[in-house]
Tab-separated table of N, CA and C in Angstrom:
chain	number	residue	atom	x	y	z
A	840	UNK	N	-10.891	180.767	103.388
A	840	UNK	CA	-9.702	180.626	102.584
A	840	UNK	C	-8.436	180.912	103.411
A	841	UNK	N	-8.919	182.203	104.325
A	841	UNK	CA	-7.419	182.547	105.243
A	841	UNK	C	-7.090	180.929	105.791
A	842	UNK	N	-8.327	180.666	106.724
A	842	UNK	CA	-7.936	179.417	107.665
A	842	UNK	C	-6.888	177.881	106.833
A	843	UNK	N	-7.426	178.027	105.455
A	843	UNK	CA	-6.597	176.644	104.771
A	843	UNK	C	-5.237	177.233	104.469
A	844	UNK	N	-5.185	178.243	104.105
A	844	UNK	CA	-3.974	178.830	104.153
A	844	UNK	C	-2.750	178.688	105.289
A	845	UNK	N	-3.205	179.146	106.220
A	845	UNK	CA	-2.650	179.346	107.477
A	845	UNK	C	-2.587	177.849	107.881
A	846	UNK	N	-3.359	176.960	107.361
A	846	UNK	CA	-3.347	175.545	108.051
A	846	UNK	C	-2.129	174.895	106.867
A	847	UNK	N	-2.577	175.301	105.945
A	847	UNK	CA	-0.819	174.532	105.260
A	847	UNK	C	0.206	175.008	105.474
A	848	UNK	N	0.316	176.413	106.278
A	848	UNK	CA	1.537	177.114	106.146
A	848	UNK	C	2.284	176.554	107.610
A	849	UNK	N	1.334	176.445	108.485
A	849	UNK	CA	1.346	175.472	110.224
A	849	UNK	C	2.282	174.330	110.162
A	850	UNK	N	1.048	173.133	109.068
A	850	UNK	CA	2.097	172.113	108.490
A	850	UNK	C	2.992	171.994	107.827
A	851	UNK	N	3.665	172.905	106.922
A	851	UNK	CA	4.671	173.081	106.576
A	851	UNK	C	5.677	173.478	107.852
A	852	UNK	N	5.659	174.413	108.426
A	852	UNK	CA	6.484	174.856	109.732
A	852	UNK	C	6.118	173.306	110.462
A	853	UNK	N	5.746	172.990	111.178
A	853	UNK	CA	5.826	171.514	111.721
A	853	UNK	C	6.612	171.021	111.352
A	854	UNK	N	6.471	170.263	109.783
A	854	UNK	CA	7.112	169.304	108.962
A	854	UNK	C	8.584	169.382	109.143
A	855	UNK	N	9.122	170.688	108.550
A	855	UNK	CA	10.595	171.477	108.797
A	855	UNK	C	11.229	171.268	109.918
A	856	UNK	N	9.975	171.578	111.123
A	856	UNK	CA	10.567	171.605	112.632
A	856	UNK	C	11.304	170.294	112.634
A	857	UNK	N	10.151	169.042	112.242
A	857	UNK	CA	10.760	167.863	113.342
A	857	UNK	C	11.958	167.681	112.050
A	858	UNK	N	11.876	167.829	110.809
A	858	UNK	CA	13.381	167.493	109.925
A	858	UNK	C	14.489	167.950	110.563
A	859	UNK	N	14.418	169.241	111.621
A	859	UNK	CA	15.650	169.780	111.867
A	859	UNK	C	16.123	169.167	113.225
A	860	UNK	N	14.782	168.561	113.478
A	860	UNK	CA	15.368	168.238	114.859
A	860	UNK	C	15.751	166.509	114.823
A	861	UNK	N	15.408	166.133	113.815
A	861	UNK	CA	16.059	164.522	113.857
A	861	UNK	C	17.338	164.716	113.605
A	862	UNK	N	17.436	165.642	112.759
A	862	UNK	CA	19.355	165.409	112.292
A	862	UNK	C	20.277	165.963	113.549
A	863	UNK	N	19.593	166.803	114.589
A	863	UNK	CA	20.276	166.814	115.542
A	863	UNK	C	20.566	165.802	116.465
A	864	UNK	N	19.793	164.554	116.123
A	864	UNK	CA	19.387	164.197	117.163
A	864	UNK	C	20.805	162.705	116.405
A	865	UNK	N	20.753	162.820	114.846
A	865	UNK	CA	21.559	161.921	114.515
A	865	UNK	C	22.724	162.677	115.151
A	866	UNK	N	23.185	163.693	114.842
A	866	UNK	CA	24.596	164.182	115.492
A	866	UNK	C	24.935	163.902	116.927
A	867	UNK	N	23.614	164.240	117.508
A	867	UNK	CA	24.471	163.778	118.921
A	867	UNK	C	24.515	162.310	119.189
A	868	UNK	N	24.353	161.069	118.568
A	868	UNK	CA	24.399	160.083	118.380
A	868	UNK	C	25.695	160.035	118.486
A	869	UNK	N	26.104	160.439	117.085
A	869	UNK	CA	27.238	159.936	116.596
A	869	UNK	C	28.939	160.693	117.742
A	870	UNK	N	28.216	161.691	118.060
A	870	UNK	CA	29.398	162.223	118.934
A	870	UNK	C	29.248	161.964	120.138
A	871	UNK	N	28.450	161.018	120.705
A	871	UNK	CA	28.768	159.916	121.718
A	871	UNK	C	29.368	158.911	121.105
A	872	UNK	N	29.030	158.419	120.295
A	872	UNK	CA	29.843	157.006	119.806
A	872	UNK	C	31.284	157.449	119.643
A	873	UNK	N	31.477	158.406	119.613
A	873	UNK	CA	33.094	158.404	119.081
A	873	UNK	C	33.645	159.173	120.761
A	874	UNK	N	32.753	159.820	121.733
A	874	UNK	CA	33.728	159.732	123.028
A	874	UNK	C	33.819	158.780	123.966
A	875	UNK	N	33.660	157.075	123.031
A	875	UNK	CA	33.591	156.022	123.999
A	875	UNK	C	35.240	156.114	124.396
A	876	UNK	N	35.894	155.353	125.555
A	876	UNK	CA	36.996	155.251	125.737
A	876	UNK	C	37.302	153.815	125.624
A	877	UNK	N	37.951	153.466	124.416
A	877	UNK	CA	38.121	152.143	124.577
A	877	UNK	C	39.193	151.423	124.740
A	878	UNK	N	39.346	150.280	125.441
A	878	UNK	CA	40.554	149.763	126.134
A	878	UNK	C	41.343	148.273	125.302
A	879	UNK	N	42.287	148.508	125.000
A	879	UNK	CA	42.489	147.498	123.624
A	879	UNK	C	43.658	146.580	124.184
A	880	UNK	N	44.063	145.051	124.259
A	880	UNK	CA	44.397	144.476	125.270
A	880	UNK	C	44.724	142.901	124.179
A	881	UNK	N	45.710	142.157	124.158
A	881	UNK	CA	45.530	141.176	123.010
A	881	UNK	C	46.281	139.608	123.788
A	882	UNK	N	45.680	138.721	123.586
A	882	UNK	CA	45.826	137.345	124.693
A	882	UNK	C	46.011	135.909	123.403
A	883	UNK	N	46.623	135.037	123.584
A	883	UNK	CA	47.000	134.152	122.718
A	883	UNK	C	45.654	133.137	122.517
A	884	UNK	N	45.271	133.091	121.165
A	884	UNK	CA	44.622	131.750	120.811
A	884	UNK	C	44.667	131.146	119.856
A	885	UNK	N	44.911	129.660	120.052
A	885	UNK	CA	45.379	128.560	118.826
A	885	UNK	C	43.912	128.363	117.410
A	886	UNK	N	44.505	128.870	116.887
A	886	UNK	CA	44.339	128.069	115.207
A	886	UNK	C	44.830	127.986	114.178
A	887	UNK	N	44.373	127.858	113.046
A	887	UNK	CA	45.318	127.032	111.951
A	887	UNK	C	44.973	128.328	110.352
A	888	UNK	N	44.010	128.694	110.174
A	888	UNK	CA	43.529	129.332	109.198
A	888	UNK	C	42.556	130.537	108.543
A	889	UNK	N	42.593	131.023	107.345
A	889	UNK	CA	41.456	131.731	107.568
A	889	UNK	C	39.776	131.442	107.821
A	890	UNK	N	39.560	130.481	107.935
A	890	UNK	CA	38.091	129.791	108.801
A	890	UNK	C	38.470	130.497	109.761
A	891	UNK	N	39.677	129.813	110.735
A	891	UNK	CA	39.936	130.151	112.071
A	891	UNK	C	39.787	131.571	112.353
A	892	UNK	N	40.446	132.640	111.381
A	892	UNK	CA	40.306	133.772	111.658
A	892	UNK	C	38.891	134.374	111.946
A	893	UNK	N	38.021	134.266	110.683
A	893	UNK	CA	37.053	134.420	110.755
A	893	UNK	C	36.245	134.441	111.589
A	894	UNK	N	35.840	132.860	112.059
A	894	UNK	CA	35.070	132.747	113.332
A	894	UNK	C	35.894	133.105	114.557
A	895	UNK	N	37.011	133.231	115.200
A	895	UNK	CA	37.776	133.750	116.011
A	895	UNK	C	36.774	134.883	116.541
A	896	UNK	N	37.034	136.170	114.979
A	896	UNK	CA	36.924	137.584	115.584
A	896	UNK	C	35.698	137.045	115.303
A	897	UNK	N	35.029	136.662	114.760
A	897	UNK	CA	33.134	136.746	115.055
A	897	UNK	C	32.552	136.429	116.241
A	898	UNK	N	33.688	135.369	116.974
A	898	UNK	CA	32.932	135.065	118.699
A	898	UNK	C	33.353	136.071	119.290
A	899	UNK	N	33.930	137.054	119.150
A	899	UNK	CA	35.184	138.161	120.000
A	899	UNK	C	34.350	139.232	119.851
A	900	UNK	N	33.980	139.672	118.293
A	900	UNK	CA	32.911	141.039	118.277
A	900	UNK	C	31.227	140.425	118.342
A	901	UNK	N	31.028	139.436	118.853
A	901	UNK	CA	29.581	138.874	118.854
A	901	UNK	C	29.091	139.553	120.508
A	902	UNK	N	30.484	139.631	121.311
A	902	UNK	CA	30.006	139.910	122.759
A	902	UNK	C	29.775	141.501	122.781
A	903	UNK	N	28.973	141.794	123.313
A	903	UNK	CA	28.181	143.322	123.449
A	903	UNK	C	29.834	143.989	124.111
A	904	UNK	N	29.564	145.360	123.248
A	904	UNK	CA	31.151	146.055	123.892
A	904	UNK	C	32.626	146.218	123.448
A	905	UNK	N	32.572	145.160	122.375
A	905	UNK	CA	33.537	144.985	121.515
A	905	UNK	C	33.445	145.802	120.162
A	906	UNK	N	34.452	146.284	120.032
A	906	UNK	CA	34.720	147.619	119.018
A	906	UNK	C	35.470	146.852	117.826
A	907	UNK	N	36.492	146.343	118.033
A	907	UNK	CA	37.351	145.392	116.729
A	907	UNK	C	37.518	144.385	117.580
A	908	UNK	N	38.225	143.375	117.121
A	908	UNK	CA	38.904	142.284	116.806
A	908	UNK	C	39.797	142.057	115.612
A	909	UNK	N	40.970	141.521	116.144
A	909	UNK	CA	41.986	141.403	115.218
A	909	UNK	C	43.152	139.853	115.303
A	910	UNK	N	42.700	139.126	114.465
A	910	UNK	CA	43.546	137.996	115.245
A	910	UNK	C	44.436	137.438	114.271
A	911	UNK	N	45.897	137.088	114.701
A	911	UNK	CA	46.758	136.885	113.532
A	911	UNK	C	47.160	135.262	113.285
A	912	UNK	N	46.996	134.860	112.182
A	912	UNK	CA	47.485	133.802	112.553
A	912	UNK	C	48.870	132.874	112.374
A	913	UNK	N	50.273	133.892	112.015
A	913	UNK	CA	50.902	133.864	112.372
A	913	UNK	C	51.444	134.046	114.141
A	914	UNK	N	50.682	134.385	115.117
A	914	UNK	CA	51.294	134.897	116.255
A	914	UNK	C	50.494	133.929	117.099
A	915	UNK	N	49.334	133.744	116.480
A	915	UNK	CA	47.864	133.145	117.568
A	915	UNK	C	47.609	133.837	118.553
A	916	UNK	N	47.477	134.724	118.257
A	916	UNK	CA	47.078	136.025	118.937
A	916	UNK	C	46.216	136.938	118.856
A	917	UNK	N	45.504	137.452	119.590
A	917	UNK	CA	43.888	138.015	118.989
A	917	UNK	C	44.358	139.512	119.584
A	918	UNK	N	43.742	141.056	118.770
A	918	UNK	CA	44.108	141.975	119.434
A	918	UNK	C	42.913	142.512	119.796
A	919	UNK	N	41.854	142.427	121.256
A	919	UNK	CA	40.506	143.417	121.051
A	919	UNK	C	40.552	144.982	121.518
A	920	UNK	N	39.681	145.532	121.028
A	920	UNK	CA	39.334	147.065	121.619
A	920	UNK	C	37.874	146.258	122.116
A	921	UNK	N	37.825	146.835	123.379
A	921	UNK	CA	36.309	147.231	123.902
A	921	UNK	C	36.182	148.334	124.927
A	922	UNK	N	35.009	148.061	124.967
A	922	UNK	CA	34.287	149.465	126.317
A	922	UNK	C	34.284	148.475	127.615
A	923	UNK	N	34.909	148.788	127.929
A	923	UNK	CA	35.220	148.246	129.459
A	923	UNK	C	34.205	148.353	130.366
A	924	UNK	N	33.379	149.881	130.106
A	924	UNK	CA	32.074	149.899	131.059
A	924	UNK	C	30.671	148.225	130.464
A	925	UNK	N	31.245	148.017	128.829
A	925	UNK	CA	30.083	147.080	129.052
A	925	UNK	C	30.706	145.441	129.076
A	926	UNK	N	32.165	145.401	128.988
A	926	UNK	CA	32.495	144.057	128.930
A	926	UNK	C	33.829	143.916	129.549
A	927	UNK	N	34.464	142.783	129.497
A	927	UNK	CA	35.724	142.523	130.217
A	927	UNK	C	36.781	141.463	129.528
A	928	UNK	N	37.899	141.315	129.243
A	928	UNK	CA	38.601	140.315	129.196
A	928	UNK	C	37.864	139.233	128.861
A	929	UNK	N	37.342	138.729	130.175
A	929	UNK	CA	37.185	137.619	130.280
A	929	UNK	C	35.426	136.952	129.492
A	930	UNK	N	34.733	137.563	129.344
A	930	UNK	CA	33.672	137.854	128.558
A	930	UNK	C	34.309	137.140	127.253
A	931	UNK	N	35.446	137.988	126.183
A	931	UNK	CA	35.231	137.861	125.264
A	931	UNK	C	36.295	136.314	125.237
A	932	UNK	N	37.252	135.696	125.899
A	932	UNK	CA	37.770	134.265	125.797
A	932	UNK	C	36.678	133.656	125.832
A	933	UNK	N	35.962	133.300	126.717
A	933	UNK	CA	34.535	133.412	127.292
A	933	UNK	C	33.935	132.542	125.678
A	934	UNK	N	34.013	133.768	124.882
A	934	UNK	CA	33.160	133.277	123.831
A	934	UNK	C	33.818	132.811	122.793
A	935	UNK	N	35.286	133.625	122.662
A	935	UNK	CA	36.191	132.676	121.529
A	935	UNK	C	36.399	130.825	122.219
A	936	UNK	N	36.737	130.800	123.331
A	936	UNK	CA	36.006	129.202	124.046
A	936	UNK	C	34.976	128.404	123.871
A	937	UNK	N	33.712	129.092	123.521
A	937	UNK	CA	32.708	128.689	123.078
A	937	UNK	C	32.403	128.563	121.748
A	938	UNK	N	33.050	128.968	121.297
A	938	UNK	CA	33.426	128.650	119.198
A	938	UNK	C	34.013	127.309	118.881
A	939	UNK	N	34.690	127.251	120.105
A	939	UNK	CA	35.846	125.938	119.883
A	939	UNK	C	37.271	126.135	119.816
A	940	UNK	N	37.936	127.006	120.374
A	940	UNK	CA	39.469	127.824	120.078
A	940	UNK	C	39.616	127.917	121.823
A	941	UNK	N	40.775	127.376	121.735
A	941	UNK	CA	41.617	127.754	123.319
A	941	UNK	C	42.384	129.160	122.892
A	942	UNK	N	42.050	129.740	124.473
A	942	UNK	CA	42.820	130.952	124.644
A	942	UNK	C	43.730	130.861	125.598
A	943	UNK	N	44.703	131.701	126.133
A	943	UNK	CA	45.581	131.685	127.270
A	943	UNK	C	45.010	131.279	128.444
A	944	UNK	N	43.893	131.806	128.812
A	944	UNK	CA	43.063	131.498	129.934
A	944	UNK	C	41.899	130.149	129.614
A	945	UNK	N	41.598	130.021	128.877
A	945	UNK	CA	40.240	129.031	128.951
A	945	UNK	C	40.395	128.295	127.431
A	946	UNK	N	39.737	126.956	127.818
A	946	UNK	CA	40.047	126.154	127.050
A	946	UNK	C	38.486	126.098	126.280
A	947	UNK	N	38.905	125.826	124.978
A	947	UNK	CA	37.846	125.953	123.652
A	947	UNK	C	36.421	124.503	124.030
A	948	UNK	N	35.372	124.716	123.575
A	948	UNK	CA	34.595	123.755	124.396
A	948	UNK	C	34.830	122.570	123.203
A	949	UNK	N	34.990	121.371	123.411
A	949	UNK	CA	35.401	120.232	122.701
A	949	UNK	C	33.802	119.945	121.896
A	950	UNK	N	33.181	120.393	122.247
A	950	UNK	CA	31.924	120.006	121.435
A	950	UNK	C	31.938	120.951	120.189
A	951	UNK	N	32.172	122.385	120.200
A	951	UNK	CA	32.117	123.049	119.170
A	951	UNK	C	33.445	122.377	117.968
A	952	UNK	N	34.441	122.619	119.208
A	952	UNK	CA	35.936	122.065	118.074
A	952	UNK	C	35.305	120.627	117.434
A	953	UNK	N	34.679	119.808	117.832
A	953	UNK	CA	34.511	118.949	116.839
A	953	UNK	C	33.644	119.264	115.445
A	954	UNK	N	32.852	120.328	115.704
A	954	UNK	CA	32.081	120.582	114.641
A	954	UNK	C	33.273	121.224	113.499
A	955	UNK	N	34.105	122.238	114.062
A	955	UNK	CA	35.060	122.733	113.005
A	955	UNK	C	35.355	121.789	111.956
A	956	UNK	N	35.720	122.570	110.380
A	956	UNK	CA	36.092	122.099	109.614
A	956	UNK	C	37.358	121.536	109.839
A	957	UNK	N	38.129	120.696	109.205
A	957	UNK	CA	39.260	120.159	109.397
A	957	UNK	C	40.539	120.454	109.411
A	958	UNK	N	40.409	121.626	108.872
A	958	UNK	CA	41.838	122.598	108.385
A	958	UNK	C	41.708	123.307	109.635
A	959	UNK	N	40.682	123.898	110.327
A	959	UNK	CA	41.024	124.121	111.436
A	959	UNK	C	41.032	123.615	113.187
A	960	UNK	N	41.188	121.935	113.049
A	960	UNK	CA	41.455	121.398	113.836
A	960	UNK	C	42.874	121.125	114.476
A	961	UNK	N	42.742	122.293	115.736
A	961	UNK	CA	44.624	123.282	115.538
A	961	UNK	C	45.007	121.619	116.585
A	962	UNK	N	45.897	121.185	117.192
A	962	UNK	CA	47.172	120.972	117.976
A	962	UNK	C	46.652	121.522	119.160
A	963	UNK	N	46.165	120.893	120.322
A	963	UNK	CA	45.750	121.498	121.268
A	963	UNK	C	47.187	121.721	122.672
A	964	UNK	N	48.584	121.756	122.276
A	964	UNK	CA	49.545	121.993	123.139
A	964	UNK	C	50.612	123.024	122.062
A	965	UNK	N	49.682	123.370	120.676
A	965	UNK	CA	50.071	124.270	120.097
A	965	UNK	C	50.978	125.736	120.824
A	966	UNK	N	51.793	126.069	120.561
A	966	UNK	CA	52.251	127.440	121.209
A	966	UNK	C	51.450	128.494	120.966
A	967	UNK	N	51.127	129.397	122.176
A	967	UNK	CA	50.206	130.850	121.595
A	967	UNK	C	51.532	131.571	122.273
A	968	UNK	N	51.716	132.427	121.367
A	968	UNK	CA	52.559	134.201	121.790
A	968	UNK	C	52.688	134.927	121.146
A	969	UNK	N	53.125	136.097	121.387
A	969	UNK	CA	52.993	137.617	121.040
A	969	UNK	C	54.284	137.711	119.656
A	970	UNK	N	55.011	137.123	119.742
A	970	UNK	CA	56.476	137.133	119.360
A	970	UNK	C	56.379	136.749	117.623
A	971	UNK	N	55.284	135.930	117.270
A	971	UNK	CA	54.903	135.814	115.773
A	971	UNK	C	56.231	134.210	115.560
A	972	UNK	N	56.591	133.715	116.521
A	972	UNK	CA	57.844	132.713	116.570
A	972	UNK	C	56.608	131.962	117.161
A	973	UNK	N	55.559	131.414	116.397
A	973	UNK	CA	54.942	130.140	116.800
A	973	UNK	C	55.369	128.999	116.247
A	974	UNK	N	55.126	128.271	117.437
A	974	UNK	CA	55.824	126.457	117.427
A	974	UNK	C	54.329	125.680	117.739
A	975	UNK	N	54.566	124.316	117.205
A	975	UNK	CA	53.923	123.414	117.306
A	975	UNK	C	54.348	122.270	117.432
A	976	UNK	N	53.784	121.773	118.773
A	976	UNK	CA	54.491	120.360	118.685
A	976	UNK	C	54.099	118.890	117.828
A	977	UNK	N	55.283	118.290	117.508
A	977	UNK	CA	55.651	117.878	116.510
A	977	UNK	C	54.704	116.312	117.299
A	978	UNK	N	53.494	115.511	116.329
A	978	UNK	CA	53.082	114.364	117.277
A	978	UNK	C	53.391	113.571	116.431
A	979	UNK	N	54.223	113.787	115.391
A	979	UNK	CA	54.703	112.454	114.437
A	979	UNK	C	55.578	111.330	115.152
């Protein structure tokens, strides 16, 4: 009788142990995630709407490293945070390019832009800048 005793009282102490030690293990998780240093940096790209927005920041936070995305479409301007140790600049045009959207640096791949819906088939000599004073040229 001692021995079943002592054997549930074992597994109970076990059980407890590893409960206390997962939630430590969530904490130190989470207080790495928050001493990432992240580097936030914002570059012009043409579109027309909220589609555009949408898929914009979805090719922008799709690349490993990216923390937000923020893209306006008054300015045509995208704002990212990332971790610099896992990505770069050029990574995330990279992939807003590959959606179908020109950025300052690289031009949107013409195969995706044709798939876009129609509302967001931007003006490809469209103005991108910071200034929220976007122009478009006029092909009438």
């Amino acid at each position: 009788m001692k021995k079943i005793i002592y054997s549930v009282f074992l597994a109970g102490v076990l059980v407890f142990s590893a409960c206390k030690s997962e939630k430590k293990e969530k904490v130190n998780v989470e207080q790495s995630k928050e001493s990432i240093a992240l580097t936030t940096t914002s570059f012009g790209v043409r579109g027309n709407c909220g589609m555009c927005k949408a898929t914009i920041e979805k090719a922008a936070t799709s690349v490993d490293g990216v923390a937000k995305a923020t893209w306006n479409k008054n300015k045509k301007s995208i704002e990212v945070a990332f971790d610099a140790k896992k990505t770069d600049v050029n990574a995330v045009e990279t992939a807003i390019a590959n959606s179908g959207y020109d950025t300052e640096h690289k031009m949107g791949s013409l195969d995706a832009y044709k798939e876009l819906p129609e509302c967001c088939k931007y003006d490809h000599e469209m103005k991108m800048n910071q200034t929220g004073d976007t122009k478009t040229k006029d092909t009438h």
